[in-house]
PDB file of C-alpha atoms in Angstrom:
ATOM      1  CA  UNK Z1258     -21.681 -15.953  -1.236  1.00 90.00           C
ATOM      2  CA  UNK Z1259     -21.895 -12.245  -1.210  1.00 96.00           C
ATOM      3  CA  UNK Z1260     -23.456  -9.378  -3.254  1.00 96.00           C
ATOM      4  CA  UNK Z1261     -22.546  -5.679  -3.322  1.00 97.00           C
ATOM      5  CA  UNK Z1262     -24.755  -3.245  -5.309  1.00 96.00           C
ATOM      6  CA  UNK Z1263     -22.379  -0.800  -7.070  1.00 97.00           C
ATOM      7  CA  UNK Z1264     -25.342   1.078  -8.831  1.00 96.00           C
ATOM      8  CA  UNK Z1265     -29.217   0.289  -9.277  1.00 95.00           C
ATOM      9  CA  UNK Z1266     -28.242  -1.710 -12.221  1.00 96.00           C
ATOM     10  CA  UNK Z1267     -24.758  -3.196 -11.507  1.00 98.00           C
ATOM     11  CA  UNK Z1268     -23.908  -5.790  -8.802  1.00 97.00           C
ATOM     12  CA  UNK Z1269     -20.593  -7.469  -7.771  1.00 98.00           C
ATOM     13  CA  UNK Z1270     -21.219 -11.242  -6.674  1.00 97.00           C
ATOM     14  CA  UNK Z1271     -18.433 -13.256  -4.887  1.00 97.00           C
ATOM     15  CA  UNK Z1272     -18.195 -16.611  -3.464  1.00 96.00           C
ATOM     16  CA  UNK Z1273     -15.591 -18.508  -1.488  1.00 94.00           C
ATOM     17  CA  UNK Z1274     -17.076 -22.036  -0.452  1.00 93.00           C
ATOM     18  CA  UNK Z1275     -15.762 -24.138   2.064  1.00 94.00           C
ATOM     19  CA  UNK Z1276     -16.335 -27.852   1.210  1.00 90.00           C
ATOM     20  CA  UNK Z1277     -16.238 -31.041   3.003  1.00 92.00           C
ATOM     21  CA  UNK Z1278     -16.834 -34.380   1.565  1.00 90.00           C
ATOM     22  CA  UNK Z1279     -16.822 -37.909   3.273  1.00 88.00           C
ATOM     23  CA  UNK Z1280     -17.239 -41.402   1.920  1.00 86.00           C
ATOM     24  CA  UNK Z1281     -20.566 -43.162   3.315  1.00 85.00           C
ATOM     25  CA  UNK Z1282     -18.837 -46.590   3.217  1.00 83.00           C
ATOM     26  CA  UNK Z1283     -15.331 -48.069   2.544  1.00 81.00           C
ATOM     27  CA  UNK Z1284     -12.228 -46.872   3.302  1.00 82.00           C
ATOM     28  CA  UNK Z1285     -11.573 -43.846   1.252  1.00 81.00           C
ATOM     29  CA  UNK Z1286     -11.067 -40.546   2.994  1.00 83.00           C
ATOM     30  CA  UNK Z1287     -12.884 -37.251   1.949  1.00 84.00           C
ATOM     31  CA  UNK Z1288     -11.440 -33.845   1.480  1.00 87.00           C
ATOM     32  CA  UNK Z1289     -11.941 -30.343   3.006  1.00 91.00           C
ATOM     33  CA  UNK Z1290     -10.844 -26.854   2.484  1.00 89.00           C
ATOM     34  CA  UNK Z1291     -11.474 -23.781   0.453  1.00 91.00           C
ATOM     35  CA  UNK Z1292     -12.675 -24.588  -3.095  1.00 90.00           C
ATOM     36  CA  UNK Z1293     -12.722 -21.727  -5.862  1.00 92.00           C
ATOM     37  CA  UNK Z1294     -13.012 -17.988  -5.458  1.00 95.00           C
ATOM     38  CA  UNK Z1295     -15.631 -16.682  -7.776  1.00 96.00           C
ATOM     39  CA  UNK Z1296     -16.091 -13.024  -8.810  1.00 98.00           C
ATOM     40  CA  UNK Z1297     -18.994 -11.912 -11.152  1.00 98.00           C
ATOM     41  CA  UNK Z1298     -20.553  -8.755 -12.360  1.00 98.00           C
ATOM     42  CA  UNK Z1299     -24.313  -8.699 -13.001  1.00 98.00           C
ATOM     43  CA  UNK Z1300     -25.669  -5.904 -15.093  1.00 98.00           C
ATOM     44  CA  UNK Z1301     -29.468  -5.085 -15.619  1.00 97.00           C
ATOM     45  CA  UNK Z1302     -29.165  -4.525 -19.443  1.00 97.00           C
ATOM     46  CA  UNK Z1303     -32.785  -3.896 -20.155  1.00 97.00           C
ATOM     47  CA  UNK Z1304     -36.010  -3.568 -18.195  1.00 96.00           C
ATOM     48  CA  UNK Z1305     -39.523  -2.706 -19.335  1.00 97.00           C
ATOM     49  CA  UNK Z1306     -43.289  -3.065 -18.112  1.00 95.00           C
ATOM     50  CA  UNK Z1307     -44.867  -5.090 -20.754  1.00 92.00           C
ATOM     51  CA  UNK Z1308     -48.511  -6.734 -20.749  1.00 89.00           C
ATOM     52  CA  UNK Z1309     -49.035  -5.957 -16.847  1.00 92.00           C
ATOM     53  CA  UNK Z1310     -45.556  -7.626 -16.190  1.00 95.00           C
ATOM     54  CA  UNK Z1311     -42.028  -6.870 -15.943  1.00 97.00           C
ATOM     55  CA  UNK Z1312     -39.339  -7.847 -18.526  1.00 97.00           C
ATOM     56  CA  UNK Z1313     -35.684  -7.642 -17.466  1.00 97.00           C
ATOM     57  CA  UNK Z1314     -32.450  -8.868 -19.154  1.00 98.00           C
ATOM     58  CA  UNK Z1315     -29.348  -9.555 -17.480  1.00 98.00           C
ATOM     59  CA  UNK Z1316     -25.625  -9.870 -18.576  1.00 98.00           C
ATOM     60  CA  UNK Z1317     -23.436 -11.575 -16.273  1.00 98.00           C
ATOM     61  CA  UNK Z1318     -19.603 -11.975 -16.506  1.00 98.00           C
ATOM     62  CA  UNK Z1319     -17.429 -13.957 -14.269  1.00 97.00           C
ATOM     63  CA  UNK Z1320     -14.468 -15.655 -13.371  1.00 97.00           C
ATOM     64  CA  UNK Z1321     -13.550 -18.443 -10.848  1.00 96.00           C
ATOM     65  CA  UNK Z1322      -9.940 -19.667  -9.768  1.00 95.00           C
ATOM     66  CA  UNK Z1323      -8.832 -22.308  -7.295  1.00 92.00           C
ATOM     67  CA  UNK Z1324      -7.690 -21.068  -3.998  1.00 89.00           C
ATOM     68  CA  UNK Z1325      -6.262 -24.274  -2.435  1.00 86.00           C
ATOM     69  CA  UNK Z1326      -4.106 -26.930  -3.683  1.00 85.00           C
ATOM     70  CA  UNK Z1327      -6.770 -29.701  -3.365  1.00 83.00           C
ATOM     71  CA  UNK Z1328      -6.597 -32.960  -5.368  1.00 80.00           C
ATOM     72  CA  UNK Z1329      -8.925 -32.707  -8.435  1.00 81.00           C
ATOM     73  CA  UNK Z1330      -8.527 -36.221  -9.369  1.00 79.00           C
ATOM     74  CA  UNK Z1331     -10.411 -37.874  -6.539  1.00 75.00           C
ATOM     75  CA  UNK Z1332     -13.965 -37.590  -7.790  1.00 76.00           C
ATOM     76  CA  UNK Z1333     -16.567 -37.974  -6.327  1.00 79.00           C
ATOM     77  CA  UNK Z1334     -14.763 -37.025  -3.199  1.00 82.00           C
ATOM     78  CA  UNK Z1335     -12.716 -34.217  -4.589  1.00 84.00           C
ATOM     79  CA  UNK Z1336     -13.860 -30.727  -3.521  1.00 86.00           C
ATOM     80  CA  UNK Z1337     -13.669 -29.372  -7.119  1.00 84.00           C
ATOM     81  CA  UNK Z1338     -12.257 -29.535 -10.592  1.00 83.00           C
ATOM     82  CA  UNK Z1339      -9.202 -27.262  -9.917  1.00 86.00           C
ATOM     83  CA  UNK Z1340      -9.835 -25.358 -13.426  1.00 89.00           C
ATOM     84  CA  UNK Z1341      -9.856 -21.742 -13.976  1.00 92.00           C
ATOM     85  CA  UNK Z1342     -13.218 -20.725 -15.714  1.00 93.00           C
ATOM     86  CA  UNK Z1343     -14.496 -17.667 -17.629  1.00 95.00           C
ATOM     87  CA  UNK Z1344     -18.353 -17.371 -17.732  1.00 95.00           C
ATOM     88  CA  UNK Z1345     -20.687 -15.287 -19.909  1.00 97.00           C
ATOM     89  CA  UNK Z1346     -24.446 -15.495 -19.177  1.00 97.00           C
ATOM     90  CA  UNK Z1347     -27.438 -13.729 -20.672  1.00 97.00           C
ATOM     91  CA  UNK Z1348     -30.677 -14.120 -18.880  1.00 97.00           C
ATOM     92  CA  UNK Z1349     -34.140 -12.839 -19.629  1.00 98.00           C
ATOM     93  CA  UNK Z1350     -36.790 -12.738 -16.845  1.00 97.00           C
ATOM     94  CA  UNK Z1351     -40.527 -11.996 -17.154  1.00 97.00           C
ATOM     95  CA  UNK Z1352     -42.605 -11.530 -13.940  1.00 97.00           C
ATOM     96  CA  UNK Z1353     -46.377 -11.013 -13.799  1.00 95.00           C
ATOM     97  CA  UNK Z1354     -47.936 -11.166 -10.351  1.00 93.00           C
ATOM     98  CA  UNK Z1355     -46.931 -14.798  -9.007  1.00 93.00           C
ATOM     99  CA  UNK Z1356     -45.960 -16.141 -12.565  1.00 96.00           C
ATOM    100  CA  UNK Z1357     -42.534 -16.010 -13.934  1.00 96.00           C
ATOM    101  CA  UNK Z1358     -40.569 -17.284 -16.997  1.00 97.00           C
ATOM    102  CA  UNK Z1359     -36.797 -17.130 -17.208  1.00 97.00           C
ATOM    103  CA  UNK Z1360     -34.513 -18.002 -20.248  1.00 97.00           C
ATOM    104  CA  UNK Z1361     -30.751 -18.084 -20.025  1.00 96.00           C
ATOM    105  CA  UNK Z1362     -27.775 -18.959 -22.226  1.00 96.00           C
ATOM    106  CA  UNK Z1363     -24.216 -19.615 -20.867  1.00 95.00           C
ATOM    107  CA  UNK Z1364     -20.862 -19.780 -22.180  1.00 94.00           C
ATOM    108  CA  UNK Z1365     -18.219 -21.186 -20.037  1.00 92.00           C
ATOM    109  CA  UNK Z1366     -14.449 -21.456 -21.086  1.00 91.00           C
ATOM    110  CA  UNK Z1367     -12.240 -23.704 -18.911  1.00 88.00           C
ATOM    111  CA  UNK Z1368      -8.595 -24.293 -18.496  1.00 89.00           C
ATOM    112  CA  UNK Z1369      -6.743 -27.641 -18.702  1.00 83.00           C
ATOM    113  CA  UNK Z1370      -6.249 -29.270 -15.560  1.00 82.00           C
ATOM    114  CA  UNK Z1371      -2.921 -31.401 -14.670  1.00 77.00           C
ATOM    115  CA  UNK Z1372      -3.478 -34.451 -12.828  1.00 76.00           C
ATOM    116  CA  UNK Z1373      -1.180 -36.728 -10.717  1.00 74.00           C
ATOM    117  CA  UNK Z1374      -1.018 -39.663 -13.094  1.00 79.00           C
ATOM    118  CA  UNK Z1375       0.214 -40.212 -16.730  1.00 80.00           C
ATOM    119  CA  UNK Z1376      -3.101 -41.695 -18.115  1.00 79.00           C
ATOM    120  CA  UNK Z1377      -6.618 -41.438 -17.811  1.00 72.00           C
ATOM    121  CA  UNK Z1378      -9.619 -42.890 -19.556  1.00 73.00           C
ATOM    122  CA  UNK Z1379     -12.851 -41.250 -20.804  1.00 76.00           C
ATOM    123  CA  UNK Z1380     -14.420 -42.952 -23.533  1.00 82.00           C
ATOM    124  CA  UNK Z1381     -10.856 -43.814 -24.744  1.00 83.00           C
ATOM    125  CA  UNK Z1382      -7.445 -44.106 -23.238  1.00 82.00           C
ATOM    126  CA  UNK Z1383      -5.500 -40.724 -22.999  1.00 78.00           C
ATOM    127  CA  UNK Z1384      -1.691 -40.816 -22.486  1.00 78.00           C
ATOM    128  CA  UNK Z1385      -1.166 -37.569 -20.717  1.00 80.00           C
ATOM    129  CA  UNK Z1386      -1.388 -35.988 -17.460  1.00 75.00           C
ATOM    130  CA  UNK Z1387      -3.251 -32.995 -18.859  1.00 78.00           C
ATOM    131  CA  UNK Z1388      -7.126 -33.057 -19.034  1.00 76.00           C
ATOM    132  CA  UNK Z1389      -8.187 -31.065 -21.825  1.00 74.00           C
ATOM    133  CA  UNK Z1390     -11.384 -29.092 -21.003  1.00 72.00           C
ATOM    134  CA  UNK Z1391     -13.842 -28.097 -23.691  1.00 63.00           C
ATOM    135  CA  UNK Z1392     -15.913 -24.982 -24.140  1.00 58.00           C
ATOM    136  CA  UNK Z1393     -19.413 -25.510 -22.616  1.00 58.00           C
ATOM    137  CA  UNK Z1394     -22.710 -23.954 -24.016  1.00 62.00           C
ATOM    138  CA  UNK Z1395     -26.187 -24.285 -22.808  1.00 65.00           C
ATOM    139  CA  UNK Z1396     -29.359 -22.478 -22.997  1.00 61.00           C
ATOM    140  CA  UNK Z1397     -32.899 -22.275 -21.592  1.00 58.00           C
TER     141      UNK Z1397
END
């Protein structure tokens, strides 16, 4: 993970994790390798001194993409899900002395993933090798 400050209010964040998994028992082999490249921009959208504390809001936008051809259909031993992701996050942070509160809202759009089998089961049987990913939202 790295960080480069372009200006006082704008940073570029990047990550390129090397992951290694192994089974603690049994005969399954783990995986190892580069996972997904992530690039993000973090912008301080607003900052103000309020009630003897500091309020800051951040807007974070990012993109991740797989860098190696790892097997995504080997959970929990796979090193990733092999999907491309676009992320938008809004964060608000208030700090006063040693006390702080942070709230965030995140939206993640994921690409579909093609697996090496013709069917898979979630809560029902799917007769396809394409796993459809849904949009994810979460807050606070």
